[in-house]
Amino acid sequence: MSAPVAPFPQVEHQRAVFADGLALDCGAAIRPLAVAWRGYGRLNAARSNAVLVCHALTGDQYVAETHPVTGRPGWWETIIGPGKPLDTDRYFVLCANVLGGCMGSTGPREEMTDAEGRGLGRPWGTDFPSITIRDMVRAQKRLTDHLGITRLLGVVGGSMGGMQVLEWAATYPEAVFAAAPIATAAHHSAQNIAFHEVGRAAIHADPDWKGGRYWEDGRVPAQGLSVARMVAHITYLSEQALTRKFGRRLRGASALTFLEDVFEVESYLRHQGSTFVRRFDANSYLTITRAMDYFDLAAEHGGDLANAFRGTATRFFVASFSSDWLFPTRESRALVRALNAAAANVSFVEFATDKGHDAFLLEEPEFHRALGGFLAGCADRLGV
Amino acid sequence: MDGPAERGEAIRYVAKNMRLDLRLIAEMIPRGAKVLDIGCGDGALLAHLTAEKGADARGIEIDMAAVTEAVASGLAVIHGDADTDLAFYPDGAFDYVVLSRTLQAVEKPREVLRQMLRIGRHAIVSFPNFGHWQMRWRLLVTGRMPDTETWNRPWYETPNIHPCTIADFFALCAMEGYVVEEWLAVDEHGRRAPWRRSARLANLFGEQALFKLRRG
């Protein structure tokens, strides 16, 4: 489908390195641990105005600035900035590349290390240990500790970012004043795991993947990773949104010729796939999708989701979108009911939209107003 | 989703003249109480209880625009439905559970009341009185469903699917073993009506009823 791709040039990412490493849920440990991160706004003297943004599967820490690798705007610039819902005049907004990611944090693309932290002169690749959402959160906690932030004003994130928000609130309740899990769920559903497996199978089936050792000859499994992205992208949109954007329109033709016709939706997906492979690492994709599949917050707490939040003082704002079929409203509602059962302080809105799962990243004024008001109310309470 | 959306509209309609009505409810709630307001609209009562009474006040509202408004002003409100969501709160989670002018619009009023008194120590319920003399008079004289300021939608599209009278409500409380701690009848604008001593007169002349209950 595509010729060998030219990856974007590597850039230096700002990172915090922890020499003592991190013990993982799987029993392995990695050392050192590197956490690449970006901050916007100013941390106040009391260090009480920090809002941590957790990114989704293929996001990264460049949340509110032009991306140094792709040159594109930050993925959540719509809501982060002066005067915006995550107001950088008031809050210190930070975002870290997840553990297992490929934008500077420890992950399959970084140099493999031994138990003493010595570099082995090759990337981790598929030797990178299995990680969990909780491991990602522990890595972020190391960063906030390092910055001297004992309690975050807010932790905000959508999709896999929302899973991290929930894990933060469950694992470090005293460190989270307000939590906003958006378009997410307390576990990954069978259907979601199934879609991920299609993506992983596409990568595995690409001869350039070479059992994960594609880095040996400087190639990337572009076809497989691109197909994985195309499948995933369909799950991020709703049928209505696809119809509205593309319908049955053909590219460069007004009627079917039965020759080389390409529907606009096909060309859009191919574009999504081919740009993705330039910036994302296939082994990272395998590692992170697995972490999402493993996520089951209730199972971590004896099978009862309410146990994850028993006695919590954290204030929650749960948001879902009506046309999101990847993380449907019923998952958010189940979460809200568990929070109610735990007598937690929780707000919840299902926003009406036809934009599907992606709505959390797009222009949704009602959602932005609610999120901004929720955070501002919490900040008022804390005197920030 | 037609039903809930319509109910949302009905709740907004009554919200227009809720200020006095809300004040009467707020008077029944002591300082620092833990309160759940079902059908809280944009959160007017919650905001009042939080600011004036230091209450830990939370809400449930079915209409998205109203919930957004409430959450955007920093209130803890859930986009949900009294008929289905109350079951998920633990026993005794609240001191007061409020249902303001919504009882007649829920699917299962008796079950909603049970849930209110399961999750709250007290329930405060207000509803429009179908026993008001105007209703009786119009039904008697015209033979048609009444059309008044309160009951202002035709029978085939009204969200108020479970109208009751003050006498009916007393009977339900007796049947369920609830203790009526306080009750009063008010006019459409929430002003206290003078027939507080006689339930029979209140049932004839009160446009709205307000009850404070506890488990027997």
Coordinates of C-alpha atoms in Angstrom, one line a residue, chain B residues 16-196:
Chain B
K16 CA -39.8 29.4 36.1
N17 CA -41.6 30.1 39.3
M18 CA -39.6 27.9 41.7
R19 CA -37.9 30.6 43.8
L20 CA -40.5 30.8 46.6
D21 CA -41.3 27.1 46.4
L22 CA -37.6 26.4 46.8
R23 CA -37.3 28.7 49.8
L24 CA -40.0 26.7 51.5
I25 CA -38.1 23.5 50.9
A26 CA -34.8 25.1 52.0
E27 CA -36.5 26.2 55.3
M28 CA -37.1 22.6 56.1
I29 CA -33.4 21.7 55.8
P30 CA -31.0 22.3 58.7
R31 CA -27.5 23.7 58.3
G32 CA -24.8 21.4 57.1
A33 CA -27.1 18.6 56.0
K34 CA -26.3 16.2 53.3
V35 CA -28.9 16.6 50.6
L36 CA -29.8 15.0 47.3
D37 CA -32.1 17.0 45.0
I38 CA -33.8 14.8 42.4
G39 CA -34.8 16.7 39.3
C40 CA -32.7 19.6 40.4
G41 CA -32.9 21.5 37.1
D42 CA -30.0 24.0 36.8
G43 CA -29.2 23.6 40.5
A44 CA -30.9 26.6 42.0
L45 CA -31.7 24.8 45.3
L46 CA -28.3 23.1 45.4
A47 CA -26.6 26.5 45.0
H48 CA -28.7 28.0 47.7
L49 CA -28.2 25.2 50.2
T50 CA -24.5 25.1 49.5
A51 CA -24.0 28.9 49.9
E52 CA -26.5 29.7 52.6
K53 CA -26.6 26.5 54.7
G54 CA -23.2 24.9 54.2
A55 CA -24.9 21.8 52.9
D56 CA -23.2 19.0 51.0
A57 CA -25.8 19.2 48.2
R58 CA -25.9 17.0 45.1
G59 CA -28.4 16.6 42.3
I60 CA -29.9 14.4 39.6
E61 CA -31.3 15.9 36.5
I62 CA -32.6 14.4 33.3
D63 CA -32.1 17.3 30.9
M64 CA -28.7 17.7 29.4
A65 CA -28.7 21.5 29.1
A66 CA -29.8 21.9 32.7
V67 CA -27.1 19.5 34.0
T68 CA -24.4 21.2 31.9
E69 CA -25.5 24.5 33.5
A70 CA -25.3 23.1 37.0
V71 CA -21.9 21.3 36.5
A72 CA -20.5 24.4 34.8
S73 CA -21.3 26.4 37.9
G74 CA -19.4 23.9 40.1
L75 CA -22.3 21.9 41.4
A76 CA -22.3 18.1 41.8
V77 CA -25.1 17.0 39.5
I78 CA -25.6 13.7 37.7
H79 CA -27.3 13.4 34.3
G80 CA -29.7 10.7 35.2
D81 CA -33.2 9.5 35.9
A82 CA -35.0 9.2 39.2
D83 CA -36.7 6.0 38.1
T84 CA -33.5 4.1 37.4
D85 CA -30.6 5.8 39.2
L86 CA -31.7 6.0 42.9
A87 CA -31.2 2.2 43.4
F88 CA -27.5 2.7 43.1
Y89 CA -27.0 4.9 46.2
P90 CA -26.2 3.2 49.5
D91 CA -28.7 3.2 52.4
G92 CA -28.8 6.3 54.5
A93 CA -26.4 8.2 52.2
F94 CA -28.2 11.5 52.7
D95 CA -30.0 13.4 55.5
Y96 CA -32.6 14.8 53.1
V97 CA -33.7 13.7 49.7
V98 CA -35.8 16.3 47.8
L99 CA -38.2 15.7 44.9
S100 CA -39.6 19.0 43.8
R101 CA -42.7 19.0 41.5
T102 CA -41.5 15.8 39.8
L103 CA -43.3 13.0 41.6
Q104 CA -46.2 13.2 39.1
A105 CA -43.8 12.8 36.2
V106 CA -41.9 9.7 37.2
E107 CA -42.7 6.2 36.0
K108 CA -43.0 4.6 39.4
P109 CA -43.8 7.2 42.1
R110 CA -44.2 4.6 44.9
E111 CA -40.9 3.0 44.1
V112 CA -39.2 6.4 43.9
L113 CA -40.5 7.4 47.3
R114 CA -39.3 4.1 48.7
Q115 CA -35.9 4.7 47.3
M116 CA -35.8 8.3 48.6
L117 CA -36.5 7.0 52.2
R118 CA -34.0 4.2 51.8
I119 CA -31.1 6.5 50.8
G120 CA -32.3 9.5 52.9
R121 CA -33.3 9.9 56.5
H122 CA -36.0 12.4 55.4
A123 CA -37.8 12.9 52.1
I124 CA -39.2 16.3 51.0
V125 CA -41.7 16.0 48.3
S126 CA -43.7 18.6 46.5
F127 CA -46.3 18.0 43.8
P128 CA -49.2 19.8 42.1
N129 CA -52.5 18.9 43.8
F130 CA -55.0 17.3 41.3
G131 CA -57.7 17.6 43.9
H132 CA -57.8 21.4 43.6
W133 CA -61.3 22.8 43.1
Q134 CA -60.6 24.1 39.7
M135 CA -59.7 20.6 38.5
R136 CA -62.8 19.2 40.0
W137 CA -65.0 22.0 38.6
R138 CA -63.6 21.8 35.1
L139 CA -64.0 18.0 34.9
L140 CA -67.5 18.2 36.3
V141 CA -68.6 21.1 34.0
T142 CA -66.8 20.4 30.7
G143 CA -66.2 16.7 31.0
R144 CA -62.7 17.3 29.6
M145 CA -59.3 16.9 31.2
P146 CA -58.5 20.1 33.0
D147 CA -56.3 22.8 31.4
T148 CA -54.9 25.1 34.0
E149 CA -51.7 27.0 34.7
T150 CA -50.2 23.9 36.3
W151 CA -51.8 21.2 34.2
N152 CA -51.3 22.9 30.9
R153 CA -50.5 20.1 28.5
P154 CA -53.1 18.0 26.7
W155 CA -53.6 14.5 28.1
Y156 CA -51.9 12.8 25.2
E157 CA -48.6 14.6 25.6
T158 CA -48.4 15.5 29.2
P159 CA -45.3 14.4 31.1
N160 CA -47.4 14.3 34.2
I161 CA -48.4 10.7 34.0
H162 CA -49.2 10.1 37.7
P163 CA -51.3 13.0 39.0
C164 CA -52.5 12.7 42.6
T165 CA -54.4 14.7 45.2
I166 CA -53.2 15.7 48.7
A167 CA -55.7 13.1 50.1
D168 CA -54.2 10.4 47.8
F169 CA -50.7 11.3 49.0
F170 CA -51.7 11.0 52.7
A171 CA -53.2 7.6 51.9
L172 CA -50.0 6.4 50.3
C173 CA -47.9 7.5 53.2
A174 CA -50.3 5.7 55.6
M175 CA -50.1 2.5 53.4
E176 CA -46.3 2.6 53.2
G177 CA -45.9 3.5 56.9
Y178 CA -44.2 6.9 56.4
V179 CA -44.5 9.5 59.0
V180 CA -45.6 12.9 57.8
E181 CA -43.4 15.2 59.8
E182 CA -44.6 18.4 58.2
W183 CA -46.9 19.3 55.4
L184 CA -48.3 22.4 53.8
A185 CA -50.3 23.6 50.8
V186 CA -49.2 26.4 48.7
D187 CA -50.5 28.4 45.8
E188 CA -49.1 28.2 42.3
H189 CA -46.4 30.8 43.1
G190 CA -45.3 28.9 46.2
R191 CA -46.9 31.2 48.7
R192 CA -48.1 29.4 51.8
A193 CA -51.9 28.8 51.7
P194 CA -53.9 29.5 54.8
W195 CA -55.7 26.1 55.1
R196 CA -52.9 24.3 56.9

